[in-house]
XYZ file of C-alpha atoms in Angstrom:
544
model
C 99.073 -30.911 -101.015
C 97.785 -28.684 -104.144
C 94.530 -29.757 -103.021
C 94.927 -28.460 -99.855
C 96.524 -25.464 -100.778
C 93.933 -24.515 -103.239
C 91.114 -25.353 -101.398
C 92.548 -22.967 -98.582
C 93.267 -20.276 -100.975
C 89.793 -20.616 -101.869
C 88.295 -19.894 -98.448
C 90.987 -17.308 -97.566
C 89.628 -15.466 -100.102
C 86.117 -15.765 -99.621
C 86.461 -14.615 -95.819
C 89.047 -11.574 -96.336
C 86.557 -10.296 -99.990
C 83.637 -10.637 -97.300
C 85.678 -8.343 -94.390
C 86.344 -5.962 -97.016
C 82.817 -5.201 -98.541
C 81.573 -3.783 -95.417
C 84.169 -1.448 -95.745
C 84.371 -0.391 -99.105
C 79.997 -0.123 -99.161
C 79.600 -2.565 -102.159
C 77.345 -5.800 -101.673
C 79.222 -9.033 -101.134
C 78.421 -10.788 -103.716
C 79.246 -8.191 -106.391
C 82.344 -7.871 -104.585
C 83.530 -11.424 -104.239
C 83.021 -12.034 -108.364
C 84.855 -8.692 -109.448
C 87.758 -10.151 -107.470
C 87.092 -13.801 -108.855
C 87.686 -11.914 -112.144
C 90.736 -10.971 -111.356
C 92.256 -13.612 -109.571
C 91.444 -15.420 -113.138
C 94.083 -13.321 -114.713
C 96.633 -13.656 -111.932
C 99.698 -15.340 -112.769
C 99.816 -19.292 -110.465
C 96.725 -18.756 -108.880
C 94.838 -22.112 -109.386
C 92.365 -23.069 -111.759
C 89.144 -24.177 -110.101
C 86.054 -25.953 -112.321
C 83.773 -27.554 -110.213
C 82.193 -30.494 -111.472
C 78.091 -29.807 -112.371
C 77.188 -32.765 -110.606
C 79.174 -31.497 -107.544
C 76.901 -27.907 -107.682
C 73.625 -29.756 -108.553
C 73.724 -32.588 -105.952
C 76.092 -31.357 -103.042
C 76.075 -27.437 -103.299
C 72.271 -26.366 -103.895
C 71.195 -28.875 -101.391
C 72.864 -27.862 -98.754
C 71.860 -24.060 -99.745
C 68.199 -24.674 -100.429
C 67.895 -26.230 -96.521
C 70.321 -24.014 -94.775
C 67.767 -21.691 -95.971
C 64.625 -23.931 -95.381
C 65.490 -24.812 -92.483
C 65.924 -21.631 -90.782
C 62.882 -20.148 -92.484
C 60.111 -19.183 -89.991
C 56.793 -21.234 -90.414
C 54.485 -19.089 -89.106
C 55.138 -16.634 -91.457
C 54.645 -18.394 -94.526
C 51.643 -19.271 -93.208
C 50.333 -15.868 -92.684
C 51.665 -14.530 -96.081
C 50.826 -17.551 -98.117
C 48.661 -16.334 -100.754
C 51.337 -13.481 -101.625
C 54.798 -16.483 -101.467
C 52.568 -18.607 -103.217
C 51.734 -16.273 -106.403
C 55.708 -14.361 -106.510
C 57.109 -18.177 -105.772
C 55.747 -20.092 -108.235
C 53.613 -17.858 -110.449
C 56.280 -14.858 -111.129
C 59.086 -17.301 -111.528
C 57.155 -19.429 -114.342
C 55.970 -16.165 -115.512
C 59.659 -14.385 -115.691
C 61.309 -17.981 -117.288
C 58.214 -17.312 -120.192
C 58.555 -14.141 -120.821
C 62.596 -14.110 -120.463
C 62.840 -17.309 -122.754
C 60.460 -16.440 -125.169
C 62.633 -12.978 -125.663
C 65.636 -14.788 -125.887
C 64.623 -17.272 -128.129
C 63.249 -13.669 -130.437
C 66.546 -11.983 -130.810
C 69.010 -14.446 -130.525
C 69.618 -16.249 -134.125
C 69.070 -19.502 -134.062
C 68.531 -20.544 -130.283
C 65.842 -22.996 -129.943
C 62.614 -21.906 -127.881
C 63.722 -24.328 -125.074
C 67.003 -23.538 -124.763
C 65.268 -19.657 -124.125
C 63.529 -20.810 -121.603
C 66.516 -22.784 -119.931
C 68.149 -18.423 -120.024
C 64.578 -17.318 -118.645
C 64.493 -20.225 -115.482
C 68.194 -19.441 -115.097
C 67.404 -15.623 -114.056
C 63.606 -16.721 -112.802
C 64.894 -16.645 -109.217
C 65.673 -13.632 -107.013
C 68.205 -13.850 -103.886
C 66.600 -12.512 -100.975
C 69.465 -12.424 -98.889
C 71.141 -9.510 -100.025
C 67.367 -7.499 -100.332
C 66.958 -8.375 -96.580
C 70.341 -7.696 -95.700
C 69.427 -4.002 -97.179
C 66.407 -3.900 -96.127
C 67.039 -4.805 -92.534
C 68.627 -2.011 -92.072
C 66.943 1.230 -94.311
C 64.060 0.101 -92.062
C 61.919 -2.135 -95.242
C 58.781 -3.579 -93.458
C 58.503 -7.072 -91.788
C 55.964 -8.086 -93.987
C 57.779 -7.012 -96.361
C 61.160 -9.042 -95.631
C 58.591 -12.575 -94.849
C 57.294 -12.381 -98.873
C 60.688 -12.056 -99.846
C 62.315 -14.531 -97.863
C 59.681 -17.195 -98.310
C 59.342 -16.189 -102.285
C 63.317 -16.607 -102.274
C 63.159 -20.491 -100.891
C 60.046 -21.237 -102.733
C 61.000 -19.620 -105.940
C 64.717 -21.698 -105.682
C 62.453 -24.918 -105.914
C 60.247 -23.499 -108.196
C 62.735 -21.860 -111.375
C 64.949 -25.317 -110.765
C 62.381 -27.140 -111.319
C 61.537 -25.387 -114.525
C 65.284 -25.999 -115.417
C 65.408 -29.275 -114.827
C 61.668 -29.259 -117.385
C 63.990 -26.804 -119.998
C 67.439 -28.809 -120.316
C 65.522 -31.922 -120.495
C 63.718 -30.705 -123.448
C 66.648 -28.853 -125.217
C 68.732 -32.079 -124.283
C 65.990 -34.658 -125.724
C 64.999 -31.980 -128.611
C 61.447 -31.339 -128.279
C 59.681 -28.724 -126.315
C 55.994 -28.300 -126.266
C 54.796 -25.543 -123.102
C 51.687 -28.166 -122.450
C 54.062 -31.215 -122.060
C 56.050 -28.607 -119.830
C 53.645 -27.481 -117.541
C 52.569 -30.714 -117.156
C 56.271 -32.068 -116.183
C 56.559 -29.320 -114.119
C 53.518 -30.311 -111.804
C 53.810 -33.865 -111.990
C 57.875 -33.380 -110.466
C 57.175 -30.418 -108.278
C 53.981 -32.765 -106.667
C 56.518 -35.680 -106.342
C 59.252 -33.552 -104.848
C 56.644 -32.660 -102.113
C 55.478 -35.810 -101.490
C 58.583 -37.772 -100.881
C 60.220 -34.591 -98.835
C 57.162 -35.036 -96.398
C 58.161 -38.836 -95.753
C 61.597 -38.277 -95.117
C 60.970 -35.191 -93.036
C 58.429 -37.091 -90.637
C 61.285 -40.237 -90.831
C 64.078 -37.900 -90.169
C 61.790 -35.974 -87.125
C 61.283 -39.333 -85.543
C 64.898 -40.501 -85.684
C 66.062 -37.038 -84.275
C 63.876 -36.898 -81.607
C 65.895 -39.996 -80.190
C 68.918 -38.662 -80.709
C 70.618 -37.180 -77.445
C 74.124 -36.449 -78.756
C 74.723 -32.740 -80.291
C 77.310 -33.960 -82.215
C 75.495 -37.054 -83.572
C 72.402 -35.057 -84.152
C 74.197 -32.431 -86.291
C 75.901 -34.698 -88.578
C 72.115 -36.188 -88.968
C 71.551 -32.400 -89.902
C 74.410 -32.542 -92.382
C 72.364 -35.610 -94.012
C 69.293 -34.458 -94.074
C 69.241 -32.626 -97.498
C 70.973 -35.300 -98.835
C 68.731 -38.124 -97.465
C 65.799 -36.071 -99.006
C 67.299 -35.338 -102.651
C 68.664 -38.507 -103.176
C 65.406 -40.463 -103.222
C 63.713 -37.775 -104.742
C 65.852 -37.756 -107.659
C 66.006 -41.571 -108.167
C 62.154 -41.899 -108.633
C 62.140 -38.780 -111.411
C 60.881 -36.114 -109.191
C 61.563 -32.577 -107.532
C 65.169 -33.527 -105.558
C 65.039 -29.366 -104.440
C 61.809 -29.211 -104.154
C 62.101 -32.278 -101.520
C 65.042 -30.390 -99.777
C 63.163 -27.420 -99.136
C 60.068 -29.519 -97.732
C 62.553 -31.058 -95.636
C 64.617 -28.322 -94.025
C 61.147 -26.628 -93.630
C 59.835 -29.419 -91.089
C 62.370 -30.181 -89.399
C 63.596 -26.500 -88.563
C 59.981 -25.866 -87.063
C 59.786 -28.858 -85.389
C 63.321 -28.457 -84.338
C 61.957 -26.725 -80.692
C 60.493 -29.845 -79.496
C 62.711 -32.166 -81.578
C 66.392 -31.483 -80.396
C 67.675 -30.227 -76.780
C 69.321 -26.884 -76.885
C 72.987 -27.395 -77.087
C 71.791 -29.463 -80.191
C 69.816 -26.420 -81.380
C 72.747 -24.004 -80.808
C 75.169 -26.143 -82.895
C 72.848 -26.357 -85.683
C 72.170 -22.963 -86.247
C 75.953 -21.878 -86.289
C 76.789 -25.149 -88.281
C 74.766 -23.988 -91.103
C 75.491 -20.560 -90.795
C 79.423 -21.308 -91.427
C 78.168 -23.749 -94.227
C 75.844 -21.314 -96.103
C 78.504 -18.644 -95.338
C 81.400 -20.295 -97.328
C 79.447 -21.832 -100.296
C 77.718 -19.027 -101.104
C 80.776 -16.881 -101.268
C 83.063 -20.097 -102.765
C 80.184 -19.978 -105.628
C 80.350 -16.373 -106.369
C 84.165 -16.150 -106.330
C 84.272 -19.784 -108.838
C 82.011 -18.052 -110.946
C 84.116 -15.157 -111.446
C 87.067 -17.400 -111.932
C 85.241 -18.867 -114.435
C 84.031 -15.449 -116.212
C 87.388 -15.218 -118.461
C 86.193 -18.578 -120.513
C 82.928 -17.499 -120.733
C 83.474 -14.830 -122.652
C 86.087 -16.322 -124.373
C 83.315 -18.416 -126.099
C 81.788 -15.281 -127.037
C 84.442 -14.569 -129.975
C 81.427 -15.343 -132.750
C 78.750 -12.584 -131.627
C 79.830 -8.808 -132.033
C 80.202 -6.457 -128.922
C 77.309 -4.416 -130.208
C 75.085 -7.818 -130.160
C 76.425 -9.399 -126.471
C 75.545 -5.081 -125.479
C 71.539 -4.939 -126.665
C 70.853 -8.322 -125.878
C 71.739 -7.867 -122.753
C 70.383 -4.619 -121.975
C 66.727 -6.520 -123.163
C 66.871 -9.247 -120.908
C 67.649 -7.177 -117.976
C 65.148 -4.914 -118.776
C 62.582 -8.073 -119.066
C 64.107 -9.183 -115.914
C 63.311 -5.924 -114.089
C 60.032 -4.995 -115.831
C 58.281 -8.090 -115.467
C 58.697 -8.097 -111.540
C 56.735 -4.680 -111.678
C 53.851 -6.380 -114.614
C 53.379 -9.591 -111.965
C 53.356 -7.996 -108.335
C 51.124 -4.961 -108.699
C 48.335 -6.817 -110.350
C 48.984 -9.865 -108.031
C 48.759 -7.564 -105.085
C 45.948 -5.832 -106.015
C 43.744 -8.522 -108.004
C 42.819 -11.124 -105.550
C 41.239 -8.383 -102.649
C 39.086 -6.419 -105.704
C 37.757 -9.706 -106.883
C 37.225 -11.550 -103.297
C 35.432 -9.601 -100.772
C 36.347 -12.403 -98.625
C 39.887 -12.289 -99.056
C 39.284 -8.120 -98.885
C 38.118 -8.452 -95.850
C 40.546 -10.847 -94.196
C 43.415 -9.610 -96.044
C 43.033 -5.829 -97.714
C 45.169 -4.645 -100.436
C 48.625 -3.169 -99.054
C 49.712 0.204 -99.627
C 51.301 1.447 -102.531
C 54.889 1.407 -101.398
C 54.844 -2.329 -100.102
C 54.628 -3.660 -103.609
C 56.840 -1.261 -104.740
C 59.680 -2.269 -102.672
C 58.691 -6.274 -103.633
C 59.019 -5.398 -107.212
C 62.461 -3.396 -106.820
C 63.840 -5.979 -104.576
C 64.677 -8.868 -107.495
C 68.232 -8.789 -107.169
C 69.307 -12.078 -108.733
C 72.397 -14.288 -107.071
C 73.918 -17.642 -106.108
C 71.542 -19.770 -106.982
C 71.408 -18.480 -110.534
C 74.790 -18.998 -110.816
C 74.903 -22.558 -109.083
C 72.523 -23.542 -111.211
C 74.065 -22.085 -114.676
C 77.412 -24.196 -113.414
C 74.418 -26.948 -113.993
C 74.371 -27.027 -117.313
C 75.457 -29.983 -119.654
C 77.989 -29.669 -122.693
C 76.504 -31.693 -124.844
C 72.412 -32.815 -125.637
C 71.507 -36.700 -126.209
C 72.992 -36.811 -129.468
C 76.206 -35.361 -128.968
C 75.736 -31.858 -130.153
C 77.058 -29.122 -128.687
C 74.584 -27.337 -126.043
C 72.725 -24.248 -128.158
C 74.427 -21.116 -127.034
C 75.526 -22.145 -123.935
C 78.793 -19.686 -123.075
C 75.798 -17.118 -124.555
C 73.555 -18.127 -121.813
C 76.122 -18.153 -118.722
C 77.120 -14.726 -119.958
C 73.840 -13.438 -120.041
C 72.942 -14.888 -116.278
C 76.028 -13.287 -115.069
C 75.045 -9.833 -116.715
C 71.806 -10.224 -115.061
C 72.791 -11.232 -111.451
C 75.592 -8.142 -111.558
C 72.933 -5.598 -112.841
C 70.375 -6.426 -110.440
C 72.914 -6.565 -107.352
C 74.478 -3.060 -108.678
C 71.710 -1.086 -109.855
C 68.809 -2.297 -107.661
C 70.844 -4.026 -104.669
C 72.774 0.099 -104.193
C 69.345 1.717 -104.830
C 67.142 -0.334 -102.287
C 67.950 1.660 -99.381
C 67.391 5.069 -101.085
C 64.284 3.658 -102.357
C 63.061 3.037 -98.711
C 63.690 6.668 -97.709
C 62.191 7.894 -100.136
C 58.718 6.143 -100.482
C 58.294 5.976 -96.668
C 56.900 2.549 -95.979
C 54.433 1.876 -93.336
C 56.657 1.350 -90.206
C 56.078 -1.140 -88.172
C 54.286 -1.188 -84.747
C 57.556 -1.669 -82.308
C 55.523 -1.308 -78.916
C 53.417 -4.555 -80.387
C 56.351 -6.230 -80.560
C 57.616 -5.024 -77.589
C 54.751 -6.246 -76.242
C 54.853 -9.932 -78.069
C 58.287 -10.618 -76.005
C 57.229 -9.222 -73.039
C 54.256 -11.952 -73.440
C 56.796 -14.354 -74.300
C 59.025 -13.777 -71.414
C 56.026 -13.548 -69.309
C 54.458 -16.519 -70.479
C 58.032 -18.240 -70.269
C 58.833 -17.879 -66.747
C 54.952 -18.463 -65.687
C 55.494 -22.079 -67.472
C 58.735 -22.439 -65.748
C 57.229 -21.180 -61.930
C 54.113 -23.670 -63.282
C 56.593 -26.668 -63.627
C 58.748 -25.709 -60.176
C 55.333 -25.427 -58.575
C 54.312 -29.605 -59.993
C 58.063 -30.349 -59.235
C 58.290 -29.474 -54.925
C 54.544 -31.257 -54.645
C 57.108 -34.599 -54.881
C 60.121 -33.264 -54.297
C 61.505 -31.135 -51.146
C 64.570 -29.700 -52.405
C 66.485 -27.228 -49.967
C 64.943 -23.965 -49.428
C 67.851 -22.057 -51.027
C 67.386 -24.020 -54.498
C 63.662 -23.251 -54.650
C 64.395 -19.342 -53.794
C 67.214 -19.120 -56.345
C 64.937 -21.079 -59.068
C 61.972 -18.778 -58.471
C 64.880 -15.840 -58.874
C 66.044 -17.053 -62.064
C 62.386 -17.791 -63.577
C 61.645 -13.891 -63.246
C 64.481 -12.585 -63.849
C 65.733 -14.786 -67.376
C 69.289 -14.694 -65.860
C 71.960 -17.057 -66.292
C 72.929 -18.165 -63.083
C 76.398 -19.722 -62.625
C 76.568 -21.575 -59.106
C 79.813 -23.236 -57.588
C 79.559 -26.029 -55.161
C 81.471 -29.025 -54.342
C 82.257 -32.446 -56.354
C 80.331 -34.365 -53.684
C 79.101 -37.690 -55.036
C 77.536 -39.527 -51.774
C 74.728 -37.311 -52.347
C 73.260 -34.751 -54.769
C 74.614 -31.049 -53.571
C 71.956 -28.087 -53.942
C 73.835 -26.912 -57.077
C 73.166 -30.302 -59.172
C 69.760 -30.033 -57.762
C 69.159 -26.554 -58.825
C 70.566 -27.632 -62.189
C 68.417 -30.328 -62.505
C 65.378 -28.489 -61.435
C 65.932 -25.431 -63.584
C 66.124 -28.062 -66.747
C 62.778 -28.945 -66.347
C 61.401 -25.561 -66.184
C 63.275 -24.305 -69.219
C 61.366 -27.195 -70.953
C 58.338 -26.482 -69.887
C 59.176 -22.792 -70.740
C 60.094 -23.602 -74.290
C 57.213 -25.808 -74.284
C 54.935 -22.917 -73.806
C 56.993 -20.478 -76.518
C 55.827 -23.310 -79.119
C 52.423 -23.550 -78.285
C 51.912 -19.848 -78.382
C 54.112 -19.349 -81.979
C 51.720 -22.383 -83.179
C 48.896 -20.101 -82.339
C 50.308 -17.364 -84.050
C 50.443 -15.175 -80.706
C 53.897 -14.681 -81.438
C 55.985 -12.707 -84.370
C 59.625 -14.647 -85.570
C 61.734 -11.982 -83.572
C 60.201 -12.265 -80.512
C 60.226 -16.125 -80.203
C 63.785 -16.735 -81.374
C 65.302 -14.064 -78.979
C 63.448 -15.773 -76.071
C 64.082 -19.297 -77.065
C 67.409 -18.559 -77.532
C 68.029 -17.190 -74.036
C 66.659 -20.616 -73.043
C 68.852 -22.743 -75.207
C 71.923 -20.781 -73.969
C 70.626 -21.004 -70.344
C 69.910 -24.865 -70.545
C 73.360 -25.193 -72.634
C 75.204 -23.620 -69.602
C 73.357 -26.067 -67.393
C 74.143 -29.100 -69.220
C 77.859 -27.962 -69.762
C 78.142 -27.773 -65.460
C 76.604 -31.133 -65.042
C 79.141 -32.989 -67.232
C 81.857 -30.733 -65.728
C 80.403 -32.100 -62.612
C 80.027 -35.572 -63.776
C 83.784 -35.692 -64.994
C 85.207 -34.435 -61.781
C 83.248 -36.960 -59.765
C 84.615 -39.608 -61.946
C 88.050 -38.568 -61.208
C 87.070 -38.555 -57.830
C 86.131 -41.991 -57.639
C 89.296 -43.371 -59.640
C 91.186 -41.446 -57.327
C 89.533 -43.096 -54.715
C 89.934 -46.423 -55.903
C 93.583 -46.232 -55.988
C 93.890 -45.215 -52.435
């Protein structure tokens, strides 16, 4: 029963700090750790340590896919060169700097144990830049780096982690060795999270059941970290490879009431963990800094102000010459891709605000190293991650949308996309009146079917049709039903092929494939409606 109670207590809290925020104009997750802090110091309220190994193997998992797998494909793709060099190249570039500062004005904490601080804080949270952005109007292309940099970068900085504690836990650290580590496991990660994602694609694509198929979803970031891990490699890193596959081949893989339960499934599940992190973490705040009784408020005060300011600095240092470099040296790449203005950079380099997975993954870290000591500094190093991820969330997360006022981004071109979904829905309902067209050359339904499908294909209405439980023969409504099925498919068939082309921007595709789904969902709902009534019909009869 306590466990019960507490874990409800938990979740109560996480969904009434989330209801408030919007109301009291302060980002979520700043919210949800100020009140962690103090529920800490309430008198009965329960006392919740999570286990590392439960954050490491159950909590970023599920986070990294819910994320991966929800990511759009194509615009990775487009915006690779720019993911690549903030995902990987700023984040190994932020843990050096970061660490090596650390390790500088901190007494006695060993270089690697610095670097374990600088991979801790490597990592911004896109979701609350895109969450502001989204709505002070921030650029597409714009939202797409940071997105993609935010999954890549998760892989990336725990990666280097993993690299850091292994060396402060085993005692030796050389940044050769590192790199080298780093590489080897990242390239391992990859490879084995491309074998279970083709495995997993091929297994799914037989699955018909909505409910089986999302508790193969639940296992899927589980089936791909666990087998990472075992063989010494990239278990995230495999996750994200994962989630990436299968959510893009998840169109053509899974049937749409199977598509609509996995997208809420692991919006509820990303929902609650992230806040149940933030909330634990500021639960856990009171012991932190309870371990800070050796180092003098003026110390914990100008070490922190340096690493933030390292933290925020170096983001400007990496993006402007990474934005910039590659066009003036490739005329090439100039040509295909020119440099961006001014302001788009500018709003990459503000947006770092740091969150849950920096504080997952300081929840991470081990006690003790291979011989029993103490870990170096480690309340130090939580405390600093914590100052970090509330700086960045307060000062930059409350100045983003001021910042896109002011600096007046290129806006985007609306009447192209307005015109991508019109193609869409055009294309669409052409595929669709295609398919009807193949379908009466062997089939003569009734004339009233064939005017009502050729209705609904240019129109992108949901049609709900009553009819009779007749099952002697197929009535016109379980013919239309049928009918309509296979031109949805062909429909959705013909959204794929065109986002695969790149004809198509993220927006535009999901809002027309999910008007499908929840067309074809209605569809299939009637026909087991349908089904179930005629079997009552036919025990009924029986008895007679």
């Amino acid at each position: 029963m306590d466990v019960v109670f507490e874990v409800t207590a938990l979740i109560l809290v996480v969904a009434v700090v989330r209801a408030a925020a919007r109301r009291v104009r302060l980002p979520e997750p700043v919210l949800l750790l100020i009140v962690g802090v103090g529920l800490a110091y309430l008198p009965g309220f329960p006392d919740y340590r999570l286990p590392p190994e439960l954050v490491l193997q159950v909590g970023l998992p599920l986070l990294l896919y819910a994320a991966a797998f929800t990511t759009w494909v194509p615009a990775l793709r487009a915006n690779a060169r720019p993911i690549a060099l903030m995902a990987v190249g700023y984040t190994l570039f932020t843990t050096v700097v970061v660490g090596y500062l650390a390790h500088l004005l901190v007494p006695g904490l060993p270089l690697a144990a610095g670097m374990v601080l600088g991979a801790l804080v490597a990592p911004p949270d896109a979701v609350a830049a895109v969450a502001v952005g989204r709505e002070a109007g921030m650029p597409r292309r714009v939202v797409a780096i940071l997105e993609g940099e935010s999954l890549f970068n998760d892989a990336a900085a725990l990666t280097a982690l993993k690299v850091a504690v292994a060396a402060v836990v085993g005692g030796s650290f050389g940044l050769g060795d590192a790199v080298g580590r780093f590489l080897l496991i990242s390239a391992g990660g990859l490879a084995v999270g491309w074998g279970v994602a083709r495995l997993l694609a091929k297994v799914r694509a037989r699955v018909e059941n909505p409910m089986s198929d999302a508790m193969l979803s639940l296992l899927a970031p589980f089936l791909a970290y666990l087998p990472a891990e075992a063989i010494g490699t990239s278990g995230l890193v495999s996750v994200v490879v994962t989630g990436l596959y299968l959510g893009h081949q998840a169109p053509r893989l899974m049937d749409a009431q199977a598509r609509l339960v996995a997208h809420s499934f692991w919006q509820v599940i990303e929902y609650v963990l992230v806040g149940v992190v933030f909330v634990v973490i500021g639960l856990r705040l009171p012991d932190i800094v309870a371990g800070l009784d050796r180092y003098s408020a003026g110390f914990l005060a100008s070490v922190s102000v340096a690493v933030v300011a390292a933290v925020v600095i170096s983001r400007f240092v990496w993006v402007f010459p990474a934005a910039y470099l590659p066009p003036l040296l490739s005329r090439r790449l100039r040509e295909r891709d020119p440099a961006p203005p001014w302001q788009l950079p500018a709003l990459v380099s503000w947006a770092g605000m740091r969150g849950v997975v920096s504080l997952a993954a300081a929840l991470t870290l081990p006690t003790t190293t291979a011989g029993g000591a103490p870990f170096p500094q480690r309340e130090l190093l939580l405390f600093l991650t914590f100052v970090v991820i509330v700086a960045t969330l307060l000062g930059q997360g409350l100045t983003l949308p001021a910042l896109v006022r002011r600096i007046r981004p290129p806006a985007d071109d609306d009447a192209a996309h307005a015109e991508q979904e019109a193609l869409a829905q055009r294309a669409a309902a052409a595929a669709g009146l295609e398919r009807l067209d193949e379908i009466l050359e062997r089939e003569n339904p009734p004339p009233e079917v064939v005017q009502r499908l050729r209705q609904q294909a240019e129109r992108r209405l949901t049609l709900a049709l009553a009819g009779g439980a007749e099952v002697e023969r197929e009535p016109p409504a379980l013919i239309y039903r049928r009918l309509r099925r296979q031109m949805l498919e062909a429909a959705r068939a013909r959204l794929v092929e065109l986002r695969d082309k790149g004809e198509l921007d993220q927006d535009a595709f999901l809002h027309v494939l999910r008007e499908i789904d929840l067309e074809e969902s209605s569809l299939v709902h009637d026909d087991r409606g349908r089904r179930e009534v005629a079997r009552g019909t036919r025990t009924t009869r029986s008895h007679r």
